[in-house]
mmCIF file of C-alpha atoms in Angstrom:
data_model
loop_
_atom_site.group_PDB
_atom_site.id
_atom_site.type_symbol
_atom_site.label_atom_id
_atom_site.label_comp_id
_atom_site.label_asym_id
_atom_site.label_seq_id
_atom_site.Cartn_x
_atom_site.Cartn_y
_atom_site.Cartn_z
ATOM 1 C CA MET A 27 -24.975 6.211 -22.160
ATOM 2 C CA VAL A 28 -24.712 4.198 -18.955
ATOM 3 C CA GLU A 29 -26.120 0.753 -19.573
ATOM 4 C CA ASN A 30 -26.802 -2.430 -17.657
ATOM 5 C CA CYS A 31 -26.451 -0.927 -14.199
ATOM 6 C CA SER A 32 -27.149 -3.886 -11.945
ATOM 7 C CA ALA A 33 -27.390 -3.600 -8.193
ATOM 8 C CA PHE A 34 -28.130 -6.059 -5.465
ATOM 9 C CA ILE A 35 -30.545 -4.537 -2.970
ATOM 10 C CA ARG A 36 -31.616 -5.825 0.425
ATOM 11 C CA GLN A 37 -35.286 -5.053 1.123
ATOM 12 C CA GLY A 38 -37.427 -5.687 4.193
ATOM 13 C CA GLN A 39 -36.501 -6.973 7.626
ATOM 14 C CA SER A 40 -34.792 -10.186 6.707
ATOM 15 C CA THR A 41 -35.957 -12.021 3.633
ATOM 16 C CA LEU A 42 -36.848 -9.666 0.787
ATOM 17 C CA TYR A 43 -34.143 -8.735 -1.680
ATOM 18 C CA THR A 44 -34.091 -6.495 -4.725
ATOM 19 C CA LEU A 45 -31.881 -6.463 -7.759
ATOM 20 C CA THR A 46 -31.563 -3.430 -9.999
ATOM 21 C CA ARG A 47 -30.568 -2.682 -13.573
ATOM 22 C CA VAL A 48 -30.243 0.968 -14.538
ATOM 23 C CA CYS A 49 -29.914 2.755 -17.859
ATOM 24 C CA GLN A 50 -29.277 6.461 -18.138
ATOM 25 C CA ARG A 51 -28.891 8.865 -21.012
ATOM 26 C CA SER A 52 -26.428 11.635 -20.229
ATOM 27 C CA GLY A 53 -27.349 15.284 -20.507
ATOM 28 C CA ALA A 54 -29.534 17.701 -18.604
ATOM 29 C CA GLY A 55 -33.116 16.637 -18.257
ATOM 30 C CA ALA A 56 -32.535 13.299 -19.966
ATOM 31 C CA MET A 57 -34.911 10.442 -19.159
ATOM 32 C CA ARG A 58 -33.584 7.904 -16.706
ATOM 33 C CA ARG A 59 -35.049 4.431 -16.861
ATOM 34 C CA ALA A 60 -34.247 1.257 -14.982
ATOM 35 C CA GLU A 61 -35.375 -2.274 -14.390
ATOM 36 C CA ARG A 62 -35.501 -3.790 -10.934
ATOM 37 C CA ALA A 63 -35.731 -7.430 -9.983
ATOM 38 C CA GLN A 64 -37.502 -7.769 -6.638
ATOM 39 C CA PHE A 65 -36.990 -10.896 -4.590
ATOM 40 C CA ASP A 66 -40.073 -12.177 -2.816
ATOM 41 C CA GLY A 67 -39.449 -15.907 -2.741
ATOM 42 C CA PHE A 68 -36.661 -18.351 -1.984
ATOM 43 C CA HIS A 69 -35.662 -21.630 -3.514
ATOM 44 C CA ARG A 70 -32.502 -23.470 -4.409
ATOM 45 C CA LEU A 71 -31.338 -22.333 -7.844
ATOM 46 C CA GLN A 72 -31.849 -24.879 -10.588
ATOM 47 C CA PRO A 73 -29.867 -25.183 -13.837
ATOM 48 C CA ASP A 74 -32.882 -24.153 -15.914
ATOM 49 C CA ASP A 75 -33.638 -20.997 -13.890
ATOM 50 C CA VAL A 76 -33.671 -17.883 -16.050
ATOM 51 C CA PRO A 77 -30.389 -16.008 -15.430
ATOM 52 C CA LEU A 78 -30.702 -12.563 -13.873
ATOM 53 C CA PRO A 79 -27.928 -9.949 -13.842
ATOM 54 C CA PHE A 80 -27.038 -10.641 -10.209
ATOM 55 C CA ILE A 81 -28.374 -13.075 -7.620
ATOM 56 C CA PHE A 82 -27.082 -13.492 -4.082
ATOM 57 C CA SER A 83 -26.672 -17.062 -2.908
ATOM 58 C CA GLY A 84 -27.614 -16.518 0.704
ATOM 59 C CA SER A 85 -30.101 -14.820 2.994
ATOM 60 C CA THR A 86 -30.376 -13.040 6.307
ATOM 61 C CA GLN A 87 -31.521 -16.288 7.874
ATOM 62 C CA SER A 88 -29.023 -18.742 9.308
ATOM 63 C CA ASN A 89 -29.519 -21.186 6.439
ATOM 64 C CA ALA A 90 -28.452 -20.511 2.844
ATOM 65 C CA HIS A 91 -30.859 -20.139 -0.035
ATOM 66 C CA GLY A 92 -30.816 -19.404 -3.713
ATOM 67 C CA ILE A 93 -32.938 -16.413 -4.616
ATOM 68 C CA VAL A 94 -34.902 -15.505 -7.727
ATOM 69 C CA GLY A 95 -36.836 -12.366 -8.516
ATOM 70 C CA ARG A 96 -38.933 -10.399 -10.951
ATOM 71 C CA LEU A 97 -38.053 -7.358 -13.028
ATOM 72 C CA GLU A 98 -39.752 -3.989 -12.619
ATOM 73 C CA SER A 99 -39.006 -0.393 -13.648
ATOM 74 C CA MET A 100 -37.256 2.309 -11.603
ATOM 75 C CA GLU A 101 -35.543 5.656 -12.203
ATOM 76 C CA LEU A 102 -32.027 6.862 -11.468
ATOM 77 C CA PRO A 103 -32.080 10.222 -9.620
ATOM 78 C CA SER A 104 -30.983 13.385 -11.383
ATOM 79 C CA VAL A 105 -27.543 14.776 -10.616
ATOM 80 C CA GLY A 106 -28.015 17.469 -7.979
ATOM 81 C CA ALA A 107 -25.872 20.511 -7.333
ATOM 82 C CA LYS A 108 -23.662 18.692 -4.810
ATOM 83 C CA SER A 109 -23.829 15.190 -6.296
ATOM 84 C CA VAL A 110 -21.969 13.227 -8.946
ATOM 85 C CA LEU A 111 -22.829 10.524 -11.464
ATOM 86 C CA VAL A 112 -20.424 7.611 -11.084
ATOM 87 C CA LYS A 113 -19.880 4.714 -13.473
ATOM 88 C CA LEU A 114 -18.742 1.825 -11.272
ATOM 89 C CA LEU A 115 -15.823 -0.002 -12.881
ATOM 90 C CA ALA A 116 -15.005 -2.902 -10.557
ATOM 91 C CA ALA A 117 -16.134 -4.102 -7.137
ATOM 92 C CA PRO A 118 -14.853 -7.072 -5.112
ATOM 93 C CA ILE A 119 -16.919 -9.532 -3.103
ATOM 94 C CA ASN A 120 -15.587 -9.399 0.463
ATOM 95 C CA PRO A 121 -16.668 -11.415 3.523
ATOM 96 C CA SER A 122 -17.961 -8.199 5.088
ATOM 97 C CA ASP A 123 -20.227 -7.685 2.071
ATOM 98 C CA ILE A 124 -21.852 -11.055 2.598
ATOM 99 C CA ASN A 125 -22.131 -10.494 6.350
ATOM 100 C CA MET A 126 -23.861 -7.168 5.764
ATOM 101 C CA ILE A 127 -26.414 -8.723 3.426
ATOM 102 C CA GLN A 128 -27.022 -11.542 5.880
ATOM 103 C CA GLY A 129 -27.717 -8.967 8.572
ATOM 104 C CA SER A 130 -24.797 -10.092 10.745
ATOM 105 C CA TYR A 131 -22.473 -7.112 10.229
ATOM 106 C CA ALA A 132 -21.882 -4.369 12.791
ATOM 107 C CA ILE A 133 -23.636 -1.803 10.616
ATOM 108 C CA LEU A 134 -26.582 -2.252 8.282
ATOM 109 C CA PRO A 135 -27.560 0.419 5.759
ATOM 110 C CA ASP A 136 -31.063 1.807 5.536
ATOM 111 C CA LEU A 137 -33.347 -0.354 3.437
ATOM 112 C CA PRO A 138 -33.524 -0.930 0.554
ATOM 113 C CA ALA A 139 -29.734 -1.069 0.272
ATOM 114 C CA VAL A 140 -27.324 -2.004 -2.490
ATOM 115 C CA GLY A 141 -24.687 -4.607 -1.615
ATOM 116 C CA GLY A 142 -20.949 -4.034 -1.808
ATOM 117 C CA ASN A 143 -18.724 -1.905 0.436
ATOM 118 C CA GLU A 144 -15.724 -1.479 -1.822
ATOM 119 C CA GLY A 145 -14.932 -0.704 -5.437
ATOM 120 C CA VAL A 146 -13.732 1.928 -7.861
ATOM 121 C CA GLY A 147 -15.724 4.095 -10.222
ATOM 122 C CA GLN A 148 -15.243 6.913 -12.693
ATOM 123 C CA ILE A 149 -16.966 10.284 -12.517
ATOM 124 C CA LEU A 150 -19.176 10.916 -15.558
ATOM 125 C CA GLU A 151 -20.974 14.085 -14.482
ATOM 126 C CA VAL A 152 -20.721 16.534 -11.592
ATOM 127 C CA GLY A 153 -23.218 18.941 -10.071
ATOM 128 C CA SER A 154 -22.869 22.694 -10.361
ATOM 129 C CA GLN A 155 -21.512 23.100 -6.812
ATOM 130 C CA VAL A 156 -19.061 20.182 -6.865
ATOM 131 C CA LYS A 157 -15.529 21.541 -6.447
ATOM 132 C CA ALA A 158 -13.177 18.664 -5.673
ATOM 133 C CA LEU A 159 -14.186 16.208 -8.405
ATOM 134 C CA ARG A 160 -14.392 16.392 -12.177
ATOM 135 C CA PRO A 161 -15.444 14.053 -15.006
ATOM 136 C CA GLY A 162 -12.863 11.341 -15.589
ATOM 137 C CA ASP A 163 -11.704 11.135 -11.960
ATOM 138 C CA TRP A 164 -11.482 7.726 -10.329
ATOM 139 C CA VAL A 165 -13.189 7.510 -6.949
ATOM 140 C CA ILE A 166 -13.691 5.002 -4.136
ATOM 141 C CA PRO A 167 -16.179 5.055 -1.226
ATOM 142 C CA ARG A 168 -15.234 6.984 1.888
ATOM 143 C CA ASP A 169 -17.343 4.735 4.115
ATOM 144 C CA ALA A 170 -18.906 1.286 4.223
ATOM 145 C CA GLY A 171 -22.428 0.661 2.994
ATOM 146 C CA LEU A 172 -22.267 2.772 -0.160
ATOM 147 C CA GLY A 173 -23.414 -0.085 -2.395
ATOM 148 C CA THR A 174 -20.847 -0.801 -5.106
ATOM 149 C CA TRP A 175 -22.447 -3.818 -6.778
ATOM 150 C CA ARG A 176 -24.023 -1.736 -9.519
ATOM 151 C CA THR A 177 -22.801 -0.157 -12.699
ATOM 152 C CA ALA A 178 -23.864 3.431 -12.012
ATOM 153 C CA ALA A 179 -24.999 5.617 -9.135
ATOM 154 C CA VAL A 180 -25.770 9.222 -8.296
ATOM 155 C CA LEU A 181 -23.908 9.973 -5.068
ATOM 156 C CA ALA A 182 -23.162 12.911 -2.829
ATOM 157 C CA GLU A 183 -19.759 14.443 -3.497
ATOM 158 C CA ASN A 184 -18.688 13.651 0.067
ATOM 159 C CA ASP A 185 -19.546 9.953 -0.319
ATOM 160 C CA VAL A 186 -16.430 9.339 -2.411
ATOM 161 C CA ILE A 187 -12.782 10.334 -2.512
ATOM 162 C CA SER A 188 -10.608 10.523 -5.602
ATOM 163 C CA LEU A 189 -7.742 8.217 -6.517
ATOM 164 C CA PRO A 190 -5.074 8.592 -9.186
ATOM 165 C CA ASN A 191 -6.010 6.665 -12.315
ATOM 166 C CA ASP A 192 -2.448 5.569 -13.039
ATOM 167 C CA ILE A 193 -2.649 2.519 -10.766
ATOM 168 C CA PRO A 194 -4.030 -0.885 -11.837
ATOM 169 C CA LEU A 195 -7.812 -1.221 -11.824
ATOM 170 C CA PHE A 196 -7.891 -4.113 -9.351
ATOM 171 C CA SER A 197 -5.494 -2.302 -7.010
ATOM 172 C CA ALA A 198 -7.883 0.640 -6.973
ATOM 173 C CA ALA A 199 -10.959 -1.564 -6.554
ATOM 174 C CA THR A 200 -9.484 -3.354 -3.529
ATOM 175 C CA LEU A 201 -7.695 -0.407 -1.900
ATOM 176 C CA GLY A 202 -10.309 0.981 0.472
ATOM 177 C CA VAL A 203 -10.677 -1.863 2.972
ATOM 178 C CA ASN A 204 -7.838 -4.362 3.322
ATOM 179 C CA PRO A 205 -4.752 -2.233 2.565
ATOM 180 C CA CYS A 206 -6.143 0.570 4.736
ATOM 181 C CA THR A 207 -6.731 -1.909 7.563
ATOM 182 C CA ALA A 208 -3.182 -3.240 7.251
ATOM 183 C CA PHE A 209 -1.705 0.267 7.057
ATOM 184 C CA ARG A 210 -3.428 1.491 10.193
ATOM 185 C CA MET A 211 -2.644 -1.604 12.261
ATOM 186 C CA LEU A 212 1.041 -1.366 11.355
ATOM 187 C CA SER A 213 1.054 2.359 12.157
ATOM 188 C CA ASP A 214 -1.178 2.974 15.157
ATOM 189 C CA PHE A 215 -0.543 0.343 17.853
ATOM 190 C CA GLU A 216 3.214 -0.149 18.202
ATOM 191 C CA GLU A 217 6.177 1.968 17.185
ATOM 192 C CA LEU A 218 7.625 -0.483 14.703
ATOM 193 C CA LYS A 219 11.140 0.030 13.377
ATOM 194 C CA PRO A 220 13.173 -1.778 10.721
ATOM 195 C CA GLY A 221 14.165 -5.166 12.093
ATOM 196 C CA ASP A 222 11.114 -5.504 14.342
ATOM 197 C CA THR A 223 8.778 -8.469 13.890
ATOM 198 C CA VAL A 224 5.034 -8.795 13.398
ATOM 199 C CA ILE A 225 3.186 -12.113 13.646
ATOM 200 C CA GLN A 226 -0.195 -12.627 12.004
ATOM 201 C CA ASN A 227 -2.706 -15.356 11.288
ATOM 202 C CA ALA A 228 -4.963 -15.320 8.210
ATOM 203 C CA ALA A 229 -1.820 -14.375 6.312
ATOM 204 C CA ASN A 230 -3.354 -15.354 2.969
ATOM 205 C CA SER A 231 -6.311 -13.005 3.420
ATOM 206 C CA GLY A 232 -6.505 -9.635 1.706
ATOM 207 C CA VAL A 233 -5.436 -7.924 4.919
ATOM 208 C CA GLY A 234 -2.679 -10.465 5.469
ATOM 209 C CA GLN A 235 -1.184 -9.966 2.028
ATOM 210 C CA ALA A 236 -1.255 -6.195 2.479
ATOM 211 C CA VAL A 237 0.436 -6.530 5.893
ATOM 212 C CA ILE A 238 3.234 -8.585 4.337
ATOM 213 C CA GLN A 239 3.910 -6.034 1.611
ATOM 214 C CA ILE A 240 3.613 -2.849 3.676
ATOM 215 C CA ALA A 241 5.768 -4.357 6.428
ATOM 216 C CA ALA A 242 8.408 -5.438 3.911
ATOM 217 C CA ALA A 243 8.488 -1.911 2.471
ATOM 218 C CA ARG A 244 9.214 -0.633 6.000
ATOM 219 C CA GLY A 245 11.895 -3.215 6.745
ATOM 220 C CA ILE A 246 9.696 -5.081 9.234
ATOM 221 C CA GLN A 247 9.861 -8.879 9.400
ATOM 222 C CA THR A 248 6.663 -10.920 9.340
ATOM 223 C CA ILE A 249 5.797 -14.355 10.686
ATOM 224 C CA ASN A 250 2.791 -15.469 8.681
ATOM 225 C CA VAL A 251 0.475 -18.215 9.880
ATOM 226 C CA VAL A 252 -1.708 -20.102 7.399
ATOM 227 C CA ARG A 253 -3.927 -23.154 7.543
ATOM 228 C CA ASP A 254 -2.702 -26.392 6.018
ATOM 229 C CA ARG A 255 -4.113 -27.017 2.543
ATOM 230 C CA PRO A 256 -3.393 -29.059 -0.593
ATOM 231 C CA ASP A 257 -1.529 -26.198 -2.330
ATOM 232 C CA LEU A 258 0.479 -25.158 0.736
ATOM 233 C CA THR A 259 3.839 -25.154 -1.059
ATOM 234 C CA GLN A 260 2.567 -22.852 -3.783
ATOM 235 C CA LEU A 261 0.979 -20.576 -1.175
ATOM 236 C CA ILE A 262 4.208 -20.314 0.808
ATOM 237 C CA ASP A 263 6.128 -19.462 -2.358
ATOM 238 C CA ARG A 264 3.575 -16.801 -3.296
ATOM 239 C CA LEU A 265 3.617 -15.131 0.129
ATOM 240 C CA LYS A 266 7.411 -15.147 0.250
ATOM 241 C CA ALA A 267 7.496 -13.570 -3.205
ATOM 242 C CA MET A 268 5.413 -10.745 -1.719
ATOM 243 C CA GLY A 269 7.979 -10.211 1.019
ATOM 244 C CA ALA A 270 6.961 -12.615 3.796
ATOM 245 C CA SER A 271 9.920 -13.376 6.069
ATOM 246 C CA HIS A 272 8.495 -16.647 7.426
ATOM 247 C CA VAL A 273 5.387 -18.681 6.572
ATOM 248 C CA ILE A 274 4.274 -21.403 8.979
ATOM 249 C CA LYS A 275 1.261 -23.632 9.544
ATOM 250 C CA GLU A 276 -1.135 -23.155 12.456
ATOM 251 C CA GLU A 277 0.177 -26.354 14.055
ATOM 252 C CA THR A 278 3.714 -24.983 14.133
ATOM 253 C CA LEU A 279 2.685 -22.301 16.655
ATOM 254 C CA ARG A 280 2.525 -25.015 19.317
ATOM 255 C CA ARG A 281 5.755 -26.788 18.416
ATOM 256 C CA HIS A 282 9.447 -26.577 19.243
ATOM 257 C CA GLU A 283 10.151 -25.059 15.811
ATOM 258 C CA MET A 284 9.077 -21.667 17.151
ATOM 259 C CA LYS A 285 12.100 -21.563 19.470
ATOM 260 C CA GLU A 286 14.338 -22.235 16.497
ATOM 261 C CA LEU A 287 12.577 -19.541 14.483
ATOM 262 C CA PHE A 288 13.184 -16.941 17.185
ATOM 263 C CA LYS A 289 16.906 -17.576 16.897
ATOM 264 C CA THR A 290 16.686 -15.920 13.467
ATOM 265 C CA CYS A 291 14.362 -13.009 14.262
ATOM 266 C CA ARG A 292 13.115 -10.992 17.213
ATOM 267 C CA ARG A 293 9.994 -11.955 19.107
ATOM 268 C CA PRO A 294 7.033 -10.022 17.746
ATOM 269 C CA LYS A 295 6.094 -6.617 19.088
ATOM 270 C CA LEU A 296 2.727 -6.858 17.359
ATOM 271 C CA ALA A 297 0.302 -9.694 16.645
ATOM 272 C CA LEU A 298 -2.535 -9.265 14.145
ATOM 273 C CA ASN A 299 -5.500 -11.575 14.642
ATOM 274 C CA GLY A 300 -8.085 -12.176 11.956
ATOM 275 C CA VAL A 301 -9.176 -15.622 13.149
ATOM 276 C CA GLY A 302 -9.850 -15.765 16.892
ATOM 277 C CA GLY A 303 -10.096 -18.918 18.988
ATOM 278 C CA LYS A 304 -7.000 -21.022 19.646
ATOM 279 C CA SER A 305 -5.082 -19.341 16.849
ATOM 280 C CA ALA A 306 -5.327 -15.962 18.594
ATOM 281 C CA THR A 307 -4.259 -17.481 21.922
ATOM 282 C CA GLU A 308 -1.151 -18.950 20.318
ATOM 283 C CA LEU A 309 -0.226 -15.599 18.774
ATOM 284 C CA LEU A 310 -0.372 -14.040 22.240
ATOM 285 C CA ARG A 311 1.984 -16.643 23.664
ATOM 286 C CA HIS A 312 4.719 -15.609 21.241
ATOM 287 C CA LEU A 313 4.569 -11.843 21.816
ATOM 288 C CA GLN A 314 7.501 -10.139 23.490
ATOM 289 C CA VAL A 315 6.999 -8.507 26.881
ATOM 290 C CA GLY A 316 4.812 -5.425 26.516
ATOM 291 C CA GLY A 317 3.635 -6.392 23.035
ATOM 292 C CA SER A 318 0.177 -5.873 21.559
ATOM 293 C CA MET A 319 -2.361 -8.055 19.800
ATOM 294 C CA VAL A 320 -4.884 -6.352 17.542
ATOM 295 C CA THR A 321 -7.995 -8.252 16.469
ATOM 296 C CA TYR A 322 -9.630 -7.173 13.218
ATOM 297 C CA GLY A 323 -11.567 -10.311 12.274
ATOM 298 C CA GLY A 324 -12.955 -13.561 13.601
ATOM 299 C CA MET A 325 -13.083 -16.136 10.836
ATOM 300 C CA ALA A 326 -13.161 -19.019 13.306
ATOM 301 C CA LYS A 327 -16.259 -17.509 14.947
ATOM 302 C CA GLN A 328 -14.720 -18.320 18.319
ATOM 303 C CA PRO A 329 -13.932 -15.902 21.167
ATOM 304 C CA VAL A 330 -10.446 -14.603 21.855
ATOM 305 C CA THR A 331 -9.104 -16.180 25.056
ATOM 306 C CA VAL A 332 -6.262 -14.323 26.758
ATOM 307 C CA PRO A 333 -4.008 -16.422 29.024
ATOM 308 C CA VAL A 334 -3.659 -14.921 32.494
ATOM 309 C CA SER A 335 0.092 -15.455 32.301
ATOM 310 C CA ALA A 336 0.308 -13.258 29.198
ATOM 311 C CA LEU A 337 -1.455 -10.419 30.996
ATOM 312 C CA ILE A 338 0.475 -10.681 34.255
ATOM 313 C CA PHE A 339 3.964 -11.725 33.250
ATOM 314 C CA LYS A 340 4.154 -10.237 29.750
ATOM 315 C CA ASN A 341 1.906 -7.213 30.256
ATOM 316 C CA VAL A 342 0.460 -7.650 26.771
ATOM 317 C CA THR A 343 -2.172 -5.298 25.409
ATOM 318 C CA VAL A 344 -5.232 -6.638 23.594
ATOM 319 C CA LYS A 345 -7.200 -4.297 21.355
ATOM 320 C CA GLY A 346 -9.567 -4.359 18.413
ATOM 321 C CA PHE A 347 -9.573 -2.483 15.128
ATOM 322 C CA TRP A 348 -12.264 -1.739 12.544
ATOM 323 C CA VAL A 349 -11.268 0.446 9.617
ATOM 324 C CA THR A 350 -14.832 1.714 9.197
ATOM 325 C CA GLN A 351 -14.728 3.173 12.703
ATOM 326 C CA TRP A 352 -11.334 4.723 12.015
ATOM 327 C CA LYS A 353 -12.680 6.430 8.898
ATOM 328 C CA ARG A 354 -15.697 7.749 10.788
ATOM 329 C CA THR A 355 -13.578 9.002 13.674
ATOM 330 C CA HIS A 356 -11.370 10.849 11.189
ATOM 331 C CA SER A 357 -14.165 11.967 8.866
ATOM 332 C CA GLN A 358 -13.414 15.636 9.581
ATOM 333 C CA ASP A 359 -9.683 15.144 9.061
ATOM 334 C CA GLU A 360 -9.350 15.096 5.280
ATOM 335 C CA GLY A 361 -5.588 14.884 5.519
ATOM 336 C CA ALA A 362 -5.597 11.609 7.474
ATOM 337 C CA LEU A 363 -7.450 9.583 4.834
ATOM 338 C CA ARG A 364 -5.810 11.398 1.924
ATOM 339 C CA GLY A 365 -2.337 10.915 3.356
ATOM 340 C CA MET A 366 -2.897 7.183 3.858
ATOM 341 C CA LEU A 367 -4.278 6.698 0.339
ATOM 342 C CA ASP A 368 -1.420 8.694 -1.178
ATOM 343 C CA GLU A 369 1.159 6.561 0.630
ATOM 344 C CA LEU A 370 -0.551 3.336 -0.423
ATOM 345 C CA CYS A 371 -0.793 4.506 -4.039
ATOM 346 C CA SER A 372 2.907 5.381 -3.952
ATOM 347 C CA LEU A 373 3.705 1.825 -2.861
ATOM 348 C CA ILE A 374 1.523 0.507 -5.680
ATOM 349 C CA ARG A 375 3.363 2.606 -8.266
ATOM 350 C CA GLN A 376 6.697 1.339 -6.934
ATOM 351 C CA GLY A 377 5.515 -2.254 -7.282
ATOM 352 C CA LYS A 378 5.741 -2.767 -3.517
ATOM 353 C CA LEU A 379 1.997 -3.269 -2.997
ATOM 354 C CA THR A 380 -0.042 -5.374 -5.385
ATOM 355 C CA ALA A 381 -3.681 -6.387 -5.310
ATOM 356 C CA PRO A 382 -4.478 -9.881 -4.049
ATOM 357 C CA ALA A 383 -4.969 -12.537 -6.683
ATOM 358 C CA CYS A 384 -8.260 -11.632 -8.353
ATOM 359 C CA SER A 385 -10.685 -13.416 -10.635
ATOM 360 C CA GLU A 386 -12.382 -11.058 -13.065
ATOM 361 C CA VAL A 387 -16.064 -11.922 -13.162
ATOM 362 C CA GLY A 388 -18.732 -10.580 -15.469
ATOM 363 C CA LEU A 389 -22.281 -10.224 -14.230
ATOM 364 C CA GLN A 390 -23.317 -13.197 -16.325
ATOM 365 C CA ASP A 391 -21.162 -15.369 -14.052
ATOM 366 C CA PHE A 392 -22.548 -14.032 -10.766
ATOM 367 C CA ARG A 393 -23.550 -17.479 -9.457
ATOM 368 C CA LYS A 394 -20.079 -18.894 -9.783
ATOM 369 C CA ALA A 395 -18.518 -15.764 -8.266
ATOM 370 C CA LEU A 396 -20.658 -15.840 -5.131
ATOM 371 C CA ASP A 397 -20.322 -19.582 -4.668
ATOM 372 C CA THR A 398 -16.558 -19.276 -4.999
ATOM 373 C CA ALA A 399 -16.353 -16.311 -2.621
ATOM 374 C CA MET A 400 -18.020 -18.319 0.143
ATOM 375 C CA GLN A 401 -15.833 -21.414 -0.207
ATOM 376 C CA PRO A 402 -12.913 -22.163 2.154
ATOM 377 C CA PHE A 403 -9.355 -21.915 0.826
ATOM 378 C CA THR A 404 -10.405 -19.548 -1.941
ATOM 379 C CA SER A 405 -7.218 -18.625 -3.784
ATOM 380 C CA ALA A 406 -8.509 -15.543 -5.605
ATOM 381 C CA LYS A 407 -10.795 -12.655 -4.707
ATOM 382 C CA GLN A 408 -13.895 -12.450 -6.878
ATOM 383 C CA VAL A 409 -14.131 -9.022 -8.517
ATOM 384 C CA LEU A 410 -17.208 -7.936 -10.438
ATOM 385 C CA VAL A 411 -16.177 -5.978 -13.510
ATOM 386 C CA LEU A 412 -19.089 -3.675 -14.139
#
């Protein structure tokens, strides 16, 4: 029995949302029944509102809203010959998830669409022509837009890829986006060797933490830039425990301390930018001649400005990276994705790559989870345990 399958669904051009709860009885020809909560109005949530399984605190408009809905029935599709029934186990709330629901992400799934780009599930049933998967396997999405904020789904076999189930649940749930992004950026843009240096902003992000750990496993030093905050000392200690070579504040990038720092390590070959704006410009200034800056995010929502001197006198290279595009480009190369996942899972087993700090959230606490996920200086990733 698969029970309480809740999904957050975006419906309509910009303002209609749907929320789904699914129940399924296993077995051929069994009846599949579901309840769906359809959003057709907006108002700020009040303490006496009736709780629903999952409500998104936001909209596709520029202003934020609370959303309420109504329940209605739906059916879960039967398992076809080339499809699988997946019980979702855990799914994080990432910034890209919220951007997609708001309609501001680079890709938007066909409507209606379930929220959530990342997560891990377990195969419960496979179709007669499914060869690579079997009941009990853990799987994660191959691509963005699959819709992981639900407790069960019938998916095409090629929509998911298997993972070993001997790694921690949260490591599996958060493996498909941030660690893969970090892995590719450390592998594809510069030939980094032990002793080389990488500088990055947004070092406390999921990508940043993965960069620290993967780089440390390869003998690569990291200069990690973070924003000042009340718990800065604890944050520095935590990042250094992960393997960070140096942790500095944004303001330090513009100070004399950087010259002293470079007496203890090489100038960076590679800069990883997840912020944009002035922070990205300062990263560029510290690159060695011929170095590269790769932009994968823009939390500051400001453009990347490249100093003319960096282009002319340092011959720096400025590129962008989006792991979704990488996966699509390599969709016919099974070995590329499998090889990366195998290497990441090996690091996890060795204790060299851990999941970011996570807060386990049940569906009954959805409001708190979403509010927390959208706050600045969030210390833990919100993970829906389904």
